[in-house]
mmCIF file of C-alpha atoms in Angstrom:
data_model
loop_
_atom_site.group_PDB
_atom_site.id
_atom_site.type_symbol
_atom_site.label_atom_id
_atom_site.label_comp_id
_atom_site.label_asym_id
_atom_site.label_seq_id
_atom_site.Cartn_x
_atom_site.Cartn_y
_atom_site.Cartn_z
ATOM 1 C CA UNK A 1 -15.338 -18.601 38.905
ATOM 2 C CA UNK A 2 -16.234 -17.850 35.296
ATOM 3 C CA UNK A 3 -13.321 -18.165 32.905
ATOM 4 C CA UNK A 4 -12.693 -15.037 30.857
ATOM 5 C CA UNK A 5 -11.564 -15.440 27.265
ATOM 6 C CA UNK A 6 -8.710 -12.995 26.769
ATOM 7 C CA UNK A 7 -7.881 -14.167 23.256
ATOM 8 C CA UNK A 8 -7.529 -11.169 20.970
ATOM 9 C CA UNK A 9 -6.709 -12.122 17.379
ATOM 10 C CA UNK A 10 -4.115 -10.102 15.511
ATOM 11 C CA UNK A 11 -3.055 -10.178 11.872
ATOM 12 C CA UNK A 12 -0.118 -9.360 9.586
ATOM 13 C CA UNK A 13 -1.273 -6.287 7.652
ATOM 14 C CA UNK A 14 0.666 -4.759 4.764
ATOM 15 C CA UNK A 15 -1.801 -1.913 4.214
ATOM 16 C CA UNK A 16 -5.439 -0.852 4.456
ATOM 17 C CA UNK A 17 -6.676 1.795 2.038
ATOM 18 C CA UNK A 18 -9.719 2.950 0.077
ATOM 19 C CA UNK A 19 -9.645 3.144 -3.718
ATOM 20 C CA UNK A 20 -11.375 1.839 -6.829
ATOM 21 C CA UNK A 21 -11.098 -1.772 -7.937
ATOM 22 C CA UNK A 22 -8.746 -1.536 -10.894
ATOM 23 C CA UNK A 23 -9.181 -4.886 -12.654
ATOM 24 C CA UNK A 24 -11.590 -7.662 -13.486
ATOM 25 C CA UNK A 25 -15.393 -7.594 -13.583
ATOM 26 C CA UNK A 26 -15.731 -5.113 -10.699
ATOM 27 C CA UNK A 27 -13.441 -2.478 -12.212
ATOM 28 C CA UNK A 28 -14.392 0.924 -10.826
ATOM 29 C CA UNK A 29 -16.110 -0.403 -7.691
ATOM 30 C CA UNK A 30 -15.309 1.762 -4.638
ATOM 31 C CA UNK A 31 -13.579 -0.592 -2.224
ATOM 32 C CA UNK A 32 -11.604 -0.864 0.970
ATOM 33 C CA UNK A 33 -8.517 -3.005 0.392
ATOM 34 C CA UNK A 34 -7.254 -5.039 3.339
ATOM 35 C CA UNK A 35 -3.908 -6.478 2.306
ATOM 36 C CA UNK A 36 -2.464 -9.275 4.438
ATOM 37 C CA UNK A 37 1.186 -10.215 4.691
ATOM 38 C CA UNK A 38 2.827 -13.534 3.746
ATOM 39 C CA UNK A 39 2.146 -15.838 0.806
ATOM 40 C CA UNK A 40 2.384 -19.536 0.020
ATOM 41 C CA UNK A 41 3.889 -18.763 -3.415
ATOM 42 C CA UNK A 42 6.792 -16.580 -4.576
ATOM 43 C CA UNK A 43 6.163 -15.215 -8.073
ATOM 44 C CA UNK A 44 9.171 -13.231 -9.359
ATOM 45 C CA UNK A 45 6.992 -10.514 -10.920
ATOM 46 C CA UNK A 46 4.790 -9.957 -7.833
ATOM 47 C CA UNK A 47 4.172 -6.254 -7.187
ATOM 48 C CA UNK A 48 3.400 -6.587 -3.457
ATOM 49 C CA UNK A 49 5.900 -6.441 -0.597
ATOM 50 C CA UNK A 50 3.978 -9.085 1.296
ATOM 51 C CA UNK A 51 6.808 -9.735 3.739
ATOM 52 C CA UNK A 52 6.736 -6.135 4.993
ATOM 53 C CA UNK A 53 3.830 -5.841 7.398
ATOM 54 C CA UNK A 54 2.764 -4.765 10.855
ATOM 55 C CA UNK A 55 0.710 -6.618 13.454
ATOM 56 C CA UNK A 56 -2.793 -5.234 13.949
ATOM 57 C CA UNK A 57 -5.550 -6.486 16.203
ATOM 58 C CA UNK A 58 -9.040 -7.177 14.950
ATOM 59 C CA UNK A 59 -10.246 -4.025 16.711
ATOM 60 C CA UNK A 60 -7.526 -1.883 15.106
ATOM 61 C CA UNK A 61 -8.352 -3.222 11.656
ATOM 62 C CA UNK A 62 -12.056 -2.532 12.080
ATOM 63 C CA UNK A 63 -11.358 0.987 13.356
ATOM 64 C CA UNK A 64 -9.372 1.660 10.187
ATOM 65 C CA UNK A 65 -12.002 0.073 7.950
ATOM 66 C CA UNK A 66 -14.821 2.132 9.513
ATOM 67 C CA UNK A 67 -12.926 5.359 8.741
ATOM 68 C CA UNK A 68 -13.673 4.869 5.028
ATOM 69 C CA UNK A 69 -16.995 5.331 3.224
ATOM 70 C CA UNK A 70 -17.032 2.288 0.918
ATOM 71 C CA UNK A 71 -19.121 -0.742 1.924
ATOM 72 C CA UNK A 72 -17.175 -3.200 -0.231
ATOM 73 C CA UNK A 73 -14.060 -4.834 1.204
ATOM 74 C CA UNK A 74 -11.461 -6.633 -0.903
ATOM 75 C CA UNK A 75 -9.464 -9.152 1.101
ATOM 76 C CA UNK A 76 -6.109 -9.557 -0.602
ATOM 77 C CA UNK A 77 -2.437 -10.239 0.015
ATOM 78 C CA UNK A 78 -0.044 -11.882 -0.041
ATOM 79 C CA UNK A 79 -2.415 -14.810 0.238
ATOM 80 C CA UNK A 80 -5.397 -14.269 2.545
ATOM 81 C CA UNK A 81 -6.511 -17.919 2.675
ATOM 82 C CA UNK A 82 -3.441 -18.851 4.740
ATOM 83 C CA UNK A 83 -4.161 -16.238 7.449
ATOM 84 C CA UNK A 84 -4.852 -17.805 10.877
ATOM 85 C CA UNK A 85 -8.186 -16.804 12.459
ATOM 86 C CA UNK A 86 -9.269 -14.811 9.421
ATOM 87 C CA UNK A 87 -12.827 -16.089 9.883
ATOM 88 C CA UNK A 88 -13.129 -14.062 13.120
ATOM 89 C CA UNK A 89 -12.305 -10.857 11.260
ATOM 90 C CA UNK A 90 -14.582 -11.725 8.344
ATOM 91 C CA UNK A 91 -17.456 -12.469 10.728
ATOM 92 C CA UNK A 92 -17.081 -9.003 12.224
ATOM 93 C CA UNK A 93 -17.028 -7.375 8.803
ATOM 94 C CA UNK A 94 -20.144 -9.279 7.722
ATOM 95 C CA UNK A 95 -21.957 -8.346 10.932
ATOM 96 C CA UNK A 96 -21.405 -4.680 10.037
ATOM 97 C CA UNK A 97 -22.917 -5.096 6.571
ATOM 98 C CA UNK A 98 -19.830 -5.158 4.349
ATOM 99 C CA UNK A 99 -19.738 -6.971 0.990
ATOM 100 C CA UNK A 100 -16.652 -9.184 1.041
ATOM 101 C CA UNK A 101 -14.570 -10.016 -2.035
ATOM 102 C CA UNK A 102 -11.351 -11.995 -2.004
ATOM 103 C CA UNK A 103 -8.331 -12.091 -4.300
ATOM 104 C CA UNK A 104 -6.583 -15.448 -3.986
ATOM 105 C CA UNK A 105 -4.259 -17.769 -5.860
ATOM 106 C CA UNK A 106 -6.897 -20.479 -5.493
ATOM 107 C CA UNK A 107 -4.839 -23.190 -3.830
ATOM 108 C CA UNK A 108 -6.581 -23.123 -0.436
ATOM 109 C CA UNK A 109 -10.287 -23.288 0.515
ATOM 110 C CA UNK A 110 -12.198 -20.009 0.502
ATOM 111 C CA UNK A 111 -13.740 -18.770 3.781
ATOM 112 C CA UNK A 112 -17.523 -19.169 3.767
ATOM 113 C CA UNK A 113 -18.071 -15.486 4.577
ATOM 114 C CA UNK A 114 -16.796 -14.391 1.164
ATOM 115 C CA UNK A 115 -19.388 -13.005 -1.296
ATOM 116 C CA UNK A 116 -17.211 -12.766 -4.425
ATOM 117 C CA UNK A 117 -14.196 -14.871 -5.420
ATOM 118 C CA UNK A 118 -11.532 -13.593 -7.814
ATOM 119 C CA UNK A 119 -8.715 -16.081 -8.253
ATOM 120 C CA UNK A 120 -5.416 -15.648 -10.040
ATOM 121 C CA UNK A 121 -3.805 -19.060 -10.572
ATOM 122 C CA UNK A 122 -0.081 -18.925 -11.257
ATOM 123 C CA UNK A 123 1.466 -20.732 -14.246
ATOM 124 C CA UNK A 124 4.821 -21.081 -12.467
ATOM 125 C CA UNK A 125 3.109 -23.399 -9.979
ATOM 126 C CA UNK A 126 1.109 -25.453 -12.475
ATOM 127 C CA UNK A 127 2.042 -28.682 -10.687
ATOM 128 C CA UNK A 128 0.200 -27.490 -7.580
ATOM 129 C CA UNK A 129 -2.993 -26.788 -9.548
ATOM 130 C CA UNK A 130 -2.767 -30.227 -11.128
ATOM 131 C CA UNK A 131 -2.938 -31.682 -7.617
ATOM 132 C CA UNK A 132 -5.559 -29.520 -5.913
ATOM 133 C CA UNK A 133 -7.229 -26.121 -6.127
ATOM 134 C CA UNK A 134 -10.605 -24.474 -5.562
ATOM 135 C CA UNK A 135 -13.401 -25.687 -7.832
ATOM 136 C CA UNK A 136 -15.384 -22.463 -8.328
ATOM 137 C CA UNK A 137 -14.715 -18.741 -8.674
ATOM 138 C CA UNK A 138 -16.718 -15.763 -9.837
ATOM 139 C CA UNK A 139 -13.764 -14.806 -11.983
ATOM 140 C CA UNK A 140 -10.398 -16.252 -12.959
ATOM 141 C CA UNK A 141 -7.512 -13.945 -13.861
ATOM 142 C CA UNK A 142 -4.345 -15.470 -15.272
ATOM 143 C CA UNK A 143 -1.232 -13.362 -15.806
ATOM 144 C CA UNK A 144 0.367 -13.969 -19.200
ATOM 145 C CA UNK A 145 3.905 -14.477 -17.900
ATOM 146 C CA UNK A 146 4.976 -16.525 -20.909
ATOM 147 C CA UNK A 147 3.004 -19.076 -22.929
ATOM 148 C CA UNK A 148 -0.005 -19.758 -20.708
ATOM 149 C CA UNK A 149 -2.247 -21.528 -23.244
ATOM 150 C CA UNK A 150 -1.902 -25.004 -21.725
ATOM 151 C CA UNK A 151 -2.250 -23.609 -18.217
ATOM 152 C CA UNK A 152 -5.435 -21.757 -19.171
ATOM 153 C CA UNK A 153 -6.871 -25.014 -20.506
ATOM 154 C CA UNK A 154 -5.985 -26.760 -17.245
ATOM 155 C CA UNK A 155 -7.668 -24.072 -15.164
ATOM 156 C CA UNK A 156 -10.790 -24.194 -17.338
ATOM 157 C CA UNK A 157 -11.060 -27.879 -16.468
ATOM 158 C CA UNK A 158 -10.343 -27.464 -12.757
ATOM 159 C CA UNK A 159 -12.032 -24.182 -11.831
ATOM 160 C CA UNK A 160 -15.554 -23.412 -12.987
ATOM 161 C CA UNK A 161 -15.866 -19.643 -13.298
ATOM 162 C CA UNK A 162 -18.450 -17.157 -14.460
ATOM 163 C CA UNK A 163 -15.731 -15.207 -16.293
ATOM 164 C CA UNK A 164 -12.162 -15.891 -17.385
ATOM 165 C CA UNK A 165 -9.623 -13.100 -17.844
ATOM 166 C CA UNK A 166 -6.103 -12.882 -19.240
ATOM 167 C CA UNK A 167 -3.930 -10.124 -17.776
ATOM 168 C CA UNK A 168 -0.641 -8.609 -18.949
ATOM 169 C CA UNK A 169 2.466 -9.290 -16.921
ATOM 170 C CA UNK A 170 4.201 -6.127 -15.707
ATOM 171 C CA UNK A 171 7.966 -6.177 -15.244
ATOM 172 C CA UNK A 172 9.933 -2.986 -14.505
ATOM 173 C CA UNK A 173 6.877 -0.861 -15.279
ATOM 174 C CA UNK A 174 6.247 -2.379 -18.716
ATOM 175 C CA UNK A 175 3.238 -4.544 -19.584
ATOM 176 C CA UNK A 176 3.470 -7.220 -22.293
ATOM 177 C CA UNK A 177 0.181 -6.152 -23.880
ATOM 178 C CA UNK A 178 0.931 -7.379 -27.413
ATOM 179 C CA UNK A 179 1.900 -10.854 -26.206
ATOM 180 C CA UNK A 180 -1.170 -10.952 -23.970
ATOM 181 C CA UNK A 181 -3.760 -10.017 -26.590
ATOM 182 C CA UNK A 182 -2.096 -12.379 -29.081
ATOM 183 C CA UNK A 183 -2.593 -15.266 -26.668
ATOM 184 C CA UNK A 184 -6.096 -14.026 -25.905
ATOM 185 C CA UNK A 185 -7.012 -14.216 -29.583
ATOM 186 C CA UNK A 186 -5.709 -17.770 -29.857
ATOM 187 C CA UNK A 187 -7.644 -18.868 -26.779
ATOM 188 C CA UNK A 188 -10.851 -17.479 -28.221
ATOM 189 C CA UNK A 189 -10.420 -19.282 -31.556
ATOM 190 C CA UNK A 190 -10.923 -22.665 -29.900
ATOM 191 C CA UNK A 191 -14.363 -24.123 -30.553
ATOM 192 C CA UNK A 192 -16.700 -24.946 -27.669
ATOM 193 C CA UNK A 193 -14.428 -23.442 -25.031
ATOM 194 C CA UNK A 194 -14.992 -20.588 -22.581
ATOM 195 C CA UNK A 195 -14.406 -17.114 -23.960
ATOM 196 C CA UNK A 196 -11.618 -15.170 -22.315
ATOM 197 C CA UNK A 197 -11.606 -11.410 -21.689
ATOM 198 C CA UNK A 198 -8.787 -8.901 -21.220
ATOM 199 C CA UNK A 199 -8.186 -7.514 -17.732
ATOM 200 C CA UNK A 200 -5.705 -4.668 -17.372
ATOM 201 C CA UNK A 201 -4.627 -3.096 -14.093
ATOM 202 C CA UNK A 202 -6.256 0.231 -14.892
ATOM 203 C CA UNK A 203 -5.342 1.656 -11.475
ATOM 204 C CA UNK A 204 -1.693 1.599 -12.563
ATOM 205 C CA UNK A 205 -2.485 3.250 -15.881
ATOM 206 C CA UNK A 206 -4.261 6.172 -14.201
ATOM 207 C CA UNK A 207 -1.934 6.407 -11.218
ATOM 208 C CA UNK A 208 -4.126 5.461 -8.271
ATOM 209 C CA UNK A 209 -3.453 2.893 -5.541
#
């Protein structure tokens, strides 16, 4: 008798929604955001309730994704690279013609199905990046949660990226823009080093998700 595979993968999903990418190089790109629960870090200023999620099957996720018009999907979290069986979901998305971008902290390997890598290394966990991290990203975004100059230099050495961004840190609805652009100016005064750009979460400034 033929054995029937009854395995149906399911995932911890915080939310799935359609909006515009609000930060980085692809700002303004119509996208479907698939936000997974759980993370391997715990940044005190994180703006995502990644421990509040519901279980959804692969079929349920794809049904939700197909209800939107965008053909770009942003896989985010939490931390999507720690999600079990994520490659099965990504394979289905690719088979239906979606462009796949990921937002990751860069500590774990990136699934091969991903078309665009945006990584946001975290200064509070510098010791982890000194040990191991991804080696390439399309863009790096570092949140200026204090003096990040040495950490930026470390990431330049460890992660080759097409573009490097510095982002304000938001705490209680306030962004430290002055501190961020001050550090940005100092980074860009260094000779023979990558130039850094400013990335602001424009979706928060204009009041969209």
